Amino acid sequence: MSNNLEQFASDNYSGICPEALEYMLRANQGSAPAYGNDEWTQKATDYFRELFEIDCEVFFTFNGTAANSLSLAALCQSYHSVICHETSHIETDECGAPEFASNGSKLLLAKGENGKLTPQSIDSIVTKRADIHYPKPKVISITQATESGTLYSIDELLEIKAVAETHKLKIHMDGARFANAVAALNKSPAEITWKSGVDVLCFCGTKNGMALGEAILFFNKNLAEDFDYRCKQAGQLASKMRFISAPWLGLLETGAWLKNARHANQCAEYLENKLLNIAGVQIMFPREANAVFAKLPEPVIHSLKAKNWQFYTFIGMGGVRLMCSWNTTKTRIDQLISDIETAIA
Ligand SMILES: *Cc1c(COP(=O)(O)O)cnc(C)c1O
């Protein structure tokens, strides 16, 4: 069996990075207490607190859908609503899990260029109605980096924080590509989360190089009350928790989380620059993290698919998403570029 996919489909097509794997093997020596009562989980939790410069509550889940939907459910009653971008993962890719986990909290969809919510788009949804018949807005959910591969700057985050404060809204951050955002913005994790008003962060380990596992960080500890029970009830309490927390520690302690993210971002930048040199190719969104969105002529897309290149085309006619990860190589990018040039010629 060959795993040699010609892939730019997603960062979760990649395998486990060496650091995460090594710590997983280390955690496999002998036995350890179950359900998170082990040293690896304690150490990883403490490391998150150090990294984010705050005494936060930390939880681990198997995947991002659970992290998002359970943390949103912790912030909402069933009659509340969550304001998110119309292209957000919680709306388009979680099969209704946020509504399910919260017993019905409604997602209210906002528009905004480049996959980003704006203070105006949030404000107009909140102020549209104030009566008892409208699901009461309670949370703003932002994705960093966004589903369009763009980033919220500190200034943009602070503007959103101001709207949140005006309307007494909590802020949830879907950090499926949080590491890529930290690497690209060159700001500290604290600066782009709780210092910018974020109450809860879902920090994805899977896309950063782990086999599986997300960390949920509650910067506002009160919001985490009984969250461990919510995870357990949802089937998200890993009994051998150390195999999620040890690779997390591996990523954090060795700096691999940032190294992997920087590498992926640099690969995307390299890919973008190559694409910009090809007549007939258009870049669709500003390339700011590890994804390049490009418009290609349909015959070119067919030709690439025929050569077994893997990528997503959910962005509409001619749009392709090319995602880079910790194991993307320049050689692979050059091969893809060469195949695009051949197909266009
Ligand atoms: C990948 C991803 C997730 C998590 O998805 P799972 O498949 O549930 O792990 C969440 N949000 C965004 C924006 C993603 O890209």
Coordinates of C-alpha atoms and ligand atoms in Angstrom, one line a residue:
M1 CA 0.0 0.0 0.0
S2 CA 1.4 3.4 -0.9
N3 CA 0.6 6.6 0.9
N4 CA 2.4 8.6 -1.8
L5 CA -0.6 10.8 -2.6
E6 CA 0.0 13.8 -4.8
Q7 CA -1.8 15.9 -2.3
F8 CA -2.6 19.5 -1.6
A9 CA -6.1 18.6 -0.3
S10 CA -5.7 19.2 3.4
D11 CA -3.3 19.3 6.2
N12 CA -5.1 16.3 7.7
Y13 CA -4.0 14.1 4.8
S14 CA -0.5 14.3 6.3
G15 CA 0.9 11.8 8.7
I16 CA 2.2 12.2 12.2
C17 CA 5.2 14.5 12.5
P18 CA 8.3 13.0 14.2
E19 CA 8.1 14.9 17.4
A20 CA 4.5 13.9 18.1
L21 CA 5.2 10.3 17.2
E22 CA 8.3 10.2 19.4
Y23 CA 6.3 11.5 22.5
M24 CA 3.6 9.0 21.7
L25 CA 6.1 6.2 21.8
R26 CA 7.6 7.5 25.0
A27 CA 4.1 7.5 26.6
N28 CA 3.8 3.9 25.5
Q29 CA 6.4 2.7 28.1
G30 CA 4.5 0.8 30.8
S31 CA 1.2 1.9 32.2
A32 CA -0.3 5.2 33.4
P33 CA -3.5 6.3 35.0
A34 CA -6.5 6.6 32.7
Y35 CA -8.9 9.5 31.8
G36 CA -6.4 12.2 32.0
N37 CA -5.1 11.5 35.5
D38 CA -1.6 10.9 34.1
E39 CA 1.6 12.9 34.1
W40 CA 1.6 13.6 30.3
T41 CA -1.8 15.3 30.6
Q42 CA -0.7 17.3 33.6
K43 CA 2.5 18.4 31.8
A44 CA 0.7 19.3 28.5
T45 CA -1.9 21.3 30.5
D46 CA 0.8 23.2 32.4
Y47 CA 2.6 23.9 29.1
F48 CA -0.5 25.4 27.6
R49 CA -0.8 27.7 30.6
E50 CA 2.8 28.8 30.2
L51 CA 2.6 29.3 26.5
F52 CA -0.6 31.3 26.8
E53 CA 0.7 33.2 29.9
I54 CA -2.6 32.5 31.8
D55 CA -4.0 30.1 34.2
C56 CA -6.6 28.6 31.8
E57 CA -8.7 25.4 31.9
V58 CA -7.5 22.9 29.3
F59 CA -9.5 19.9 27.9
F60 CA -8.7 17.4 25.1
T61 CA -11.0 16.0 22.5
F62 CA -10.5 13.6 19.6
N63 CA -11.5 16.1 16.9
G64 CA -12.4 19.6 16.0
T65 CA -16.1 19.2 15.4
A66 CA -16.4 18.0 19.1
A67 CA -14.1 20.8 20.3
N68 CA -16.1 23.5 18.6
S69 CA -19.6 22.2 19.3
L70 CA -19.0 21.3 22.9
S71 CA -17.3 24.6 23.7
L72 CA -20.0 26.5 22.0
A73 CA -22.6 24.5 23.9
A74 CA -20.8 25.6 27.1
L75 CA -21.2 29.2 26.2
C76 CA -24.9 29.0 25.1
Q77 CA -28.3 28.1 26.3
S78 CA -30.5 26.4 23.7
Y79 CA -32.4 29.7 23.1
H80 CA -29.2 31.6 22.3
S81 CA -27.5 32.1 19.0
V82 CA -23.9 32.1 17.6
I83 CA -22.8 34.6 15.0
C84 CA -20.4 33.1 12.5
H85 CA -19.3 33.6 9.0
E86 CA -21.4 32.0 6.3
T87 CA -18.5 29.9 5.2
S88 CA -17.4 28.8 8.7
H89 CA -16.7 25.2 9.5
I90 CA -19.3 25.1 12.3
E91 CA -21.9 26.1 9.7
T92 CA -20.8 24.1 6.6
D93 CA -18.8 21.1 7.8
E94 CA -20.0 19.9 11.2
C95 CA -23.3 18.3 10.2
G96 CA -25.2 20.4 12.7
A97 CA -23.1 19.3 15.7
P98 CA -23.0 22.8 17.3
E99 CA -26.8 22.9 17.3
F100 CA -27.1 19.3 18.4
A101 CA -24.6 19.7 21.3
S102 CA -26.3 22.9 22.5
N103 CA -29.9 21.5 22.1
G104 CA -30.7 24.0 19.5
S105 CA -28.6 27.2 19.7
K106 CA -29.0 28.7 16.3
L107 CA -26.1 29.8 14.1
L108 CA -26.7 33.2 12.6
L109 CA -24.7 33.7 9.4
A110 CA -22.9 36.8 8.5
K111 CA -21.2 37.8 5.3
G112 CA -17.8 39.4 5.0
E113 CA -14.9 39.5 2.5
N114 CA -12.2 37.0 2.6
G115 CA -13.9 34.7 5.0
K116 CA -13.9 37.2 7.8
L117 CA -16.6 38.7 10.1
T118 CA -16.5 42.4 10.4
P119 CA -17.7 44.5 13.4
Q120 CA -20.5 45.9 11.1
S121 CA -21.6 42.4 10.0
I122 CA -21.8 41.3 13.7
D123 CA -23.5 44.5 14.8
S124 CA -26.2 44.3 12.1
I125 CA -27.1 40.8 13.1
V126 CA -27.3 41.7 16.8
T127 CA -29.3 44.9 16.3
K128 CA -31.6 43.5 13.7
R129 CA -34.1 42.4 16.3
A130 CA -34.4 42.7 20.1
D131 CA -37.7 40.9 20.6
I132 CA -38.5 37.6 22.3
H133 CA -39.0 35.8 19.0
Y134 CA -35.4 36.1 17.8
P135 CA -32.7 33.6 19.2
K136 CA -30.7 35.8 21.5
P137 CA -27.2 36.4 20.2
K138 CA -24.7 35.2 22.8
V139 CA -21.4 34.2 21.0
I140 CA -19.3 35.4 18.1
S141 CA -17.4 32.5 16.5
I142 CA -14.3 33.4 14.5
T143 CA -11.9 31.1 12.7
Q144 CA -8.2 31.8 12.8
A145 CA -6.8 31.3 10.2
T146 CA -10.1 31.5 8.3
E147 CA -11.7 29.0 6.0
S148 CA -10.4 31.2 3.1
G149 CA -6.9 31.0 4.4
T150 CA -6.8 34.6 5.6
L151 CA -6.0 36.1 9.0
Y152 CA -7.6 38.4 11.5
S153 CA -5.1 41.0 12.5
I154 CA -4.8 42.2 16.1
D155 CA -6.6 45.4 15.1
E156 CA -9.5 43.4 13.6
L157 CA -9.7 41.2 16.7
L158 CA -9.8 44.2 18.9
E159 CA -12.6 45.7 16.9
I160 CA -14.6 42.5 17.2
K161 CA -13.8 42.5 21.0
A162 CA -15.3 46.0 21.2
V163 CA -18.6 44.9 19.5
A164 CA -18.6 41.8 21.8
E165 CA -18.4 44.0 24.8
T166 CA -21.1 46.4 23.6
H167 CA -23.5 43.6 23.1
K168 CA -22.3 41.3 26.0
L169 CA -21.2 38.5 23.6
K170 CA -18.6 35.8 24.2
I171 CA -15.9 35.1 21.7
H172 CA -15.1 31.5 20.5
M173 CA -12.1 30.9 18.3
D174 CA -12.0 27.9 15.9
G175 CA -8.2 27.4 15.8
A176 CA -8.1 24.6 13.3
R177 CA -5.0 26.4 11.9
F178 CA -4.2 28.5 15.0
A179 CA -0.5 27.5 14.8
N180 CA -0.3 28.8 11.3
A181 CA -1.9 32.1 12.4
V182 CA 0.6 32.5 15.2
A183 CA 3.5 31.8 12.8
A184 CA 2.2 34.2 10.2
L185 CA 1.2 37.1 12.4
N186 CA 4.3 36.8 14.5
K187 CA 2.3 37.6 17.6
S188 CA 2.2 35.7 20.8
P189 CA -0.6 33.1 21.4
A190 CA -1.8 35.3 24.3
E191 CA -2.0 38.5 22.1
I192 CA -4.2 36.9 19.5
T193 CA -6.5 35.1 22.0
W194 CA -7.4 36.3 25.5
K195 CA -5.7 39.6 25.2
S196 CA -7.9 40.2 22.2
G197 CA -11.1 39.2 24.0
V198 CA -11.2 35.5 23.1
D199 CA -13.0 33.5 25.8
V200 CA -12.4 30.0 24.4
L201 CA -10.0 28.6 21.9
C202 CA -10.2 25.3 20.1
F203 CA -6.5 24.6 19.2
C204 CA -6.1 21.9 16.6
G205 CA -3.3 19.4 17.0
T206 CA -4.4 17.1 14.2
K207 CA -3.7 19.5 11.3
N208 CA -0.5 20.6 13.0
G209 CA 1.1 17.1 12.9
M210 CA -0.6 14.9 15.5
A211 CA -2.4 11.6 14.7
L212 CA -5.5 13.1 16.4
G213 CA -6.4 15.5 19.2
E214 CA -7.5 19.0 19.9
A215 CA -7.0 21.2 23.0
I216 CA -9.8 23.4 24.3
L217 CA -8.6 26.3 26.3
F218 CA -11.0 28.3 28.5
F219 CA -9.4 31.6 29.3
N220 CA -12.4 32.5 31.3
K221 CA -12.4 29.7 33.8
N222 CA -16.0 30.2 34.9
L223 CA -17.2 29.2 31.5
A224 CA -15.5 25.7 31.9
E225 CA -17.8 24.7 34.8
D226 CA -18.7 21.0 34.5
F227 CA -17.1 20.9 31.0
D228 CA -15.4 17.6 31.8
Y229 CA -18.9 16.1 32.2
R230 CA -20.0 17.5 28.9
C231 CA -17.0 15.9 27.2
K232 CA -17.6 12.6 28.9
Q233 CA -21.3 12.6 27.9
A234 CA -20.4 13.4 24.3
G235 CA -18.1 10.4 24.2
Q236 CA -15.0 12.7 24.0
L237 CA -13.2 11.7 27.2
A238 CA -10.3 9.6 26.0
S239 CA -9.6 6.8 28.5
K240 CA -6.0 6.6 27.3
M241 CA -5.8 10.3 27.3
R242 CA -2.0 10.2 27.4
F243 CA -1.9 9.3 23.7
I244 CA -3.5 12.7 23.0
S245 CA -1.6 14.7 25.6
A246 CA 1.9 13.3 25.1
P247 CA 2.1 14.2 21.4
W248 CA 0.7 17.6 22.3
L249 CA 3.6 18.0 24.8
G250 CA 5.9 16.8 22.0
L251 CA 4.7 19.5 19.7
L252 CA 4.8 22.2 22.3
E253 CA 8.0 21.3 24.2
T254 CA 10.2 20.9 21.1
G255 CA 8.7 23.9 19.3
A256 CA 7.5 21.6 16.5
W257 CA 4.1 23.3 16.5
L258 CA 5.6 26.5 15.3
K259 CA 8.2 24.9 13.1
N260 CA 5.5 22.9 11.3
A261 CA 3.3 25.9 10.9
R262 CA 6.1 28.1 9.6
H263 CA 7.1 25.4 7.1
A264 CA 3.5 25.0 5.9
N265 CA 3.1 28.8 5.5
Q266 CA 6.4 29.1 3.7
C267 CA 5.4 26.3 1.3
A268 CA 2.1 28.1 0.6
E269 CA 4.0 31.4 -0.1
Y270 CA 6.4 29.6 -2.4
L271 CA 3.4 28.0 -4.2
E272 CA 1.6 31.3 -4.5
N273 CA 4.6 33.0 -6.0
K274 CA 5.0 30.2 -8.6
L275 CA 1.3 30.5 -9.5
L276 CA 1.5 34.3 -9.9
N277 CA 4.0 33.7 -12.7
I278 CA 1.5 31.6 -14.7
A279 CA -0.8 33.6 -17.1
G280 CA -4.4 32.3 -16.7
V281 CA -4.1 31.6 -13.0
Q282 CA -5.8 34.0 -10.5
I283 CA -5.3 34.0 -6.7
M284 CA -8.7 34.3 -5.1
F285 CA -8.0 35.4 -1.5
P286 CA -5.0 37.1 0.0
R287 CA -2.5 34.2 0.8
E288 CA -1.7 34.7 4.5
A289 CA -1.3 31.3 6.1
N290 CA -0.9 27.8 4.6
A291 CA -3.6 27.8 2.0
V292 CA -3.6 29.1 -1.6
F293 CA -6.9 29.5 -3.3
A294 CA -6.6 29.8 -7.1
K295 CA -8.8 30.0 -10.1
L296 CA -7.8 27.6 -12.8
P297 CA -9.4 26.9 -16.2
E298 CA -11.7 23.9 -16.0
P299 CA -9.6 21.8 -18.4
V300 CA -6.6 22.4 -16.3
I301 CA -8.4 21.1 -13.2
H302 CA -9.5 18.0 -15.1
S303 CA -5.9 17.4 -16.3
L304 CA -4.6 17.7 -12.8
K305 CA -7.2 15.3 -11.4
A306 CA -6.3 12.8 -14.2
K307 CA -2.7 12.9 -12.9
N308 CA -4.0 12.1 -9.4
W309 CA -3.4 15.5 -7.8
Q310 CA -5.6 15.8 -4.8
F311 CA -7.2 19.1 -3.9
Y312 CA -10.6 20.5 -3.0
T313 CA -12.8 22.4 -5.4
F314 CA -15.7 23.4 -3.1
I315 CA -15.1 27.1 -3.7
G316 CA -17.2 27.2 -6.9
M317 CA -16.4 27.2 -10.6
G318 CA -12.7 27.0 -11.3
G319 CA -11.7 27.5 -7.7
V320 CA -9.2 25.2 -6.1
R321 CA -7.9 25.1 -2.6
L322 CA -4.2 24.1 -2.3
M323 CA -3.3 23.4 1.3
C324 CA 0.2 23.0 2.6
S325 CA 1.2 21.1 5.7
W326 CA 4.2 20.1 7.8
N327 CA 5.2 17.5 5.2
T328 CA 4.7 19.4 2.0
T329 CA 7.9 19.6 0.0
K330 CA 9.2 22.1 -2.6
T331 CA 9.8 19.2 -5.0
R332 CA 6.1 18.3 -4.9
I333 CA 5.1 22.0 -5.4
D334 CA 7.5 22.2 -8.4
Q335 CA 5.9 19.1 -9.8
L336 CA 2.4 20.5 -9.4
I337 CA 3.4 23.8 -11.0
S338 CA 5.0 21.9 -13.9
D339 CA 1.8 20.0 -14.4
I340 CA -0.3 23.2 -14.3
E341 CA 2.0 24.8 -16.9
T342 CA 1.8 21.8 -19.2
A343 CA -2.0 21.8 -19.0
I344 CA -2.3 25.5 -19.6
A345 CA 0.1 25.5 -22.6
Ligands
LIG1 C1 -10.4 20.7 10.1 C2 -11.2 21.8 10.7 C3 -11.9 21.6 11.9 C4 -12.0 20.3 12.6 O1 -12.5 19.3 11.8 P1 -12.6 17.7 12.4 O2 -12.7 17.0 11.1 O3 -13.9 17.6 13.2 O4 -11.5 17.4 13.2 C5 -12.6 22.7 12.4 N1 -12.6 23.9 11.9 C6 -11.9 24.1 10.7 C7 -11.9 25.5 10.1 C8 -11.2 23.1 10.1 O5 -10.6 23.3 8.9

